[in-house]
Coordinates of C-alpha atoms in Angstrom, one line a residue:
M261 CA 25.8 -15.5 12.4
T262 CA 24.2 -14.0 15.5
A263 CA 20.6 -14.7 16.5
A264 CA 19.5 -11.3 15.4
E265 CA 21.2 -11.8 12.0
R266 CA 19.7 -15.2 11.6
R267 CA 16.3 -13.8 12.3
E268 CA 16.7 -11.0 9.7
Q269 CA 17.9 -13.6 7.2
L270 CA 14.9 -15.8 7.8
I271 CA 12.6 -12.8 7.4
A272 CA 14.2 -11.8 4.2
I273 CA 14.0 -15.3 2.7
A274 CA 10.5 -15.9 3.8
R275 CA 9.4 -12.5 2.4
T276 CA 10.6 -13.6 -1.1
I277 CA 8.9 -17.0 -0.9
F278 CA 5.6 -15.6 0.5
A279 CA 5.6 -13.1 -2.3
D280 CA 6.3 -15.7 -5.0
H281 CA 4.0 -18.5 -3.7
G282 CA 1.6 -17.2 -1.1
V283 CA 1.5 -18.2 2.6
D284 CA -0.5 -21.4 2.0
A285 CA 1.9 -22.8 -0.6
T286 CA 5.0 -21.9 1.5
T287 CA 6.5 -24.5 3.9
V288 CA 8.9 -24.2 6.9
E289 CA 11.0 -26.8 5.1
E290 CA 11.4 -24.5 2.1
I291 CA 12.3 -21.5 4.2
A292 CA 14.8 -23.5 6.2
A293 CA 16.3 -25.0 3.1
K294 CA 16.8 -21.6 1.5
A295 CA 18.4 -20.4 4.7
S296 CA 20.6 -23.6 5.0
V297 CA 19.3 -24.2 8.5
S298 CA 17.2 -26.9 10.1
K299 CA 13.4 -26.5 10.6
P300 CA 13.8 -26.2 14.4
V301 CA 15.7 -23.0 13.8
V302 CA 12.7 -21.4 12.2
Y303 CA 10.5 -22.6 15.0
E304 CA 12.8 -21.3 17.6
H305 CA 12.7 -17.8 16.2
F306 CA 9.1 -17.6 15.1
G307 CA 7.1 -20.5 16.5
G308 CA 6.3 -21.6 12.9
K309 CA 5.3 -20.4 9.5
E310 CA 2.3 -18.3 10.8
G311 CA 4.6 -16.4 13.2
L312 CA 7.1 -15.7 10.6
Y313 CA 4.4 -14.6 8.2
A314 CA 2.9 -12.2 10.8
V315 CA 6.2 -10.5 11.2
V316 CA 6.7 -10.1 7.5
V317 CA 3.2 -8.6 7.1
D318 CA 3.5 -6.4 10.0
R319 CA 6.8 -4.9 8.6
E320 CA 5.1 -4.3 5.2
V321 CA 2.1 -2.7 6.8
Q322 CA 4.3 -0.3 8.8
T323 CA 6.4 0.5 5.7
L324 CA 3.4 1.3 3.6
L325 CA 1.5 3.3 6.3
G326 CA 4.8 5.2 7.1
M327 CA 5.1 6.2 3.5
M328 CA 1.5 7.3 3.5
R329 CA 1.7 9.3 6.7
D330 CA 4.8 11.1 5.4
A331 CA 3.1 11.9 2.1
L332 CA -0.2 13.1 3.4
T333 CA 0.3 16.7 4.5
P334 CA -2.4 19.3 5.1
G335 CA -3.3 21.0 1.9
P336 CA -6.0 21.3 -0.8
P337 CA -8.0 18.1 -1.4
R338 CA -6.6 17.6 -5.0
L339 CA -3.0 17.7 -3.6
V340 CA -3.8 15.3 -0.8
L341 CA -5.3 12.8 -3.3
Q342 CA -2.2 13.3 -5.5
Q343 CA 0.1 12.6 -2.5
A344 CA -1.9 9.4 -1.6
A345 CA -1.7 8.1 -5.2
I346 CA 2.0 8.8 -5.5
A347 CA 2.9 7.4 -2.1
L348 CA 1.0 4.0 -2.9
L349 CA 2.6 3.8 -6.3
S350 CA 6.0 4.5 -4.8
Y351 CA 5.5 1.8 -2.3
I352 CA 4.6 -0.7 -5.1
E353 CA 7.6 0.5 -7.1
Q354 CA 10.0 0.2 -4.2
H355 CA 8.5 -2.8 -2.3
S356 CA 6.9 -5.0 -4.9
E357 CA 7.4 -8.3 -3.0
G358 CA 5.8 -6.7 0.1
F359 CA 2.8 -5.4 -1.9
R360 CA 2.3 -8.8 -3.5
I361 CA 2.2 -10.3 0.1
L362 CA -0.4 -7.7 1.2
V363 CA -2.8 -8.1 -1.7
R364 CA -2.5 -11.9 -2.0
D365 CA -3.3 -13.1 1.6
S366 CA -4.9 -12.0 4.8
P367 CA -2.6 -12.1 7.7
V368 CA -2.9 -15.1 10.0
G369 CA -4.2 -14.4 13.5
T370 CA -4.2 -10.6 13.3
P371 CA -7.2 -8.2 12.9
M372 CA -5.2 -5.6 11.1
G373 CA -2.7 -5.8 8.2
S374 CA -4.8 -6.9 5.3
Y375 CA -4.7 -4.8 2.2
V376 CA -8.4 -3.9 2.8
S377 CA -7.6 -2.7 6.3
I378 CA -4.7 -0.6 5.1
I379 CA -6.9 1.1 2.5
S380 CA -9.5 1.7 5.2
D381 CA -6.9 3.3 7.4
I382 CA -5.7 5.6 4.7
A383 CA -9.3 6.5 3.8
H384 CA -9.9 7.4 7.5
R385 CA -7.0 9.8 7.4
V386 CA -8.5 11.4 4.3
E387 CA -11.9 11.8 5.8
D388 CA -11.2 14.8 7.9
I389 CA -9.6 16.6 4.9
L390 CA -12.6 15.9 2.7
G391 CA -15.0 16.7 5.5
A392 CA -13.6 20.2 5.9
E393 CA -13.7 20.8 2.2
F394 CA -17.3 19.6 2.0
K395 CA -18.3 22.0 4.7
A396 CA -16.5 24.9 3.0
R397 CA -18.3 24.2 -0.3
G398 CA -21.8 23.7 1.3
Y399 CA -21.9 19.9 0.9
D400 CA -23.0 17.4 3.4
A401 CA -19.9 16.6 5.5
K402 CA -21.4 13.3 6.7
L403 CA -20.8 12.0 3.2
A404 CA -17.0 12.5 3.5
P405 CA -16.2 9.0 4.8
M406 CA -18.0 7.4 1.9
Y407 CA -16.1 9.6 -0.6
A408 CA -12.9 8.9 1.2
Q409 CA -13.4 5.2 0.8
M410 CA -14.2 5.6 -2.9
L411 CA -11.3 7.8 -3.7
V412 CA -8.7 5.7 -1.8
G413 CA -10.3 2.5 -3.0
M414 CA -9.9 3.6 -6.6
V415 CA -6.2 4.4 -6.0
G416 CA -5.7 1.0 -4.3
T417 CA -7.3 -1.0 -7.0
T418 CA -5.3 0.8 -9.7
G419 CA -2.2 0.1 -7.7
Q420 CA -2.9 -3.7 -7.9
W421 CA -3.2 -3.4 -11.7
W422 CA 0.0 -1.3 -12.0
L423 CA 2.0 -3.8 -9.9
N424 CA 2.3 -6.1 -12.9
T425 CA 2.0 -3.7 -15.9
R426 CA 4.3 -0.8 -14.7
K427 CA 3.1 1.2 -17.7
P428 CA 2.5 4.0 -18.0
A429 CA 5.0 5.7 -15.7
K430 CA 4.1 6.3 -12.0
D431 CA 3.5 10.0 -12.4
V432 CA 1.4 9.5 -15.4
V433 CA -0.8 6.9 -13.6
A434 CA -1.0 9.3 -10.6
A435 CA -2.0 12.2 -12.8
H436 CA -4.8 10.2 -14.5
L437 CA -6.0 8.9 -11.2
V438 CA -6.3 12.5 -9.8
N439 CA -7.9 13.5 -13.1
L440 CA -10.7 11.1 -12.8
A441 CA -11.2 11.6 -9.1
W442 CA -11.1 15.4 -9.3
N443 CA -12.9 16.1 -12.6
G444 CA -15.1 13.1 -13.0
L445 CA -15.8 11.4 -16.3
S446 CA -17.9 14.3 -17.5
D447 CA -15.0 16.8 -17.2
L448 CA -11.8 14.9 -17.9
E449 CA -8.8 16.9 -18.8
R450 CA -7.3 15.7 -22.1
K451 CA -3.7 15.8 -20.9
P452 CA -3.7 15.7 -17.0
Q453 CA -0.5 16.7 -15.2
L454 CA 0.5 16.6 -11.6
I455 CA 0.3 20.0 -9.8
P456 CA 3.4 21.4 -8.1
E457 CA 3.6 20.6 -4.4
A458 CA 3.8 24.3 -3.5
D459 CA 0.7 25.1 -5.5
E460 CA -2.0 25.9 -2.9
G461 CA -4.6 26.9 -5.5
A462 CA -5.8 23.4 -6.3

């Protein structure tokens, strides 16, 4: 096994262990044993558990943010909210171990990367879209950042719940999220459905 292959092996093994036990309960000994290597090999590649954990978290952050960036395209606010909800739920569906790592622990020695900071980053991206919509409708655009935090926070919290339940289906959860955010409790649709991506009349 080359050094690069060994590094990837250690990252994959550590990712699973961190997801199962959390960073505090994980030891270098456990990671090394699963990889059938000695502890010094882990230290050689990452300097220790914290360095390995930082690499794992950084990869998950980049994956989630990449999925969000790809999903959030200019369009009507309801469609943007729908895109954000589906992107986050898709990440949870496809990268469950990574999501468990992000929501369980705060990264060691890094200012960015925690789930809260990721949600804040996504909310910041939604601010401009909401701000433009607020202006067009005669609302105070200065309130857009607050609404962005509320909307994205609602999606993020629901994602944490859905991680373990996985019911109802992803599209159903996304439709109900958008329904609540868009219509409010006073005007909920009885059977909400996602709008087609091409529908600009949202």
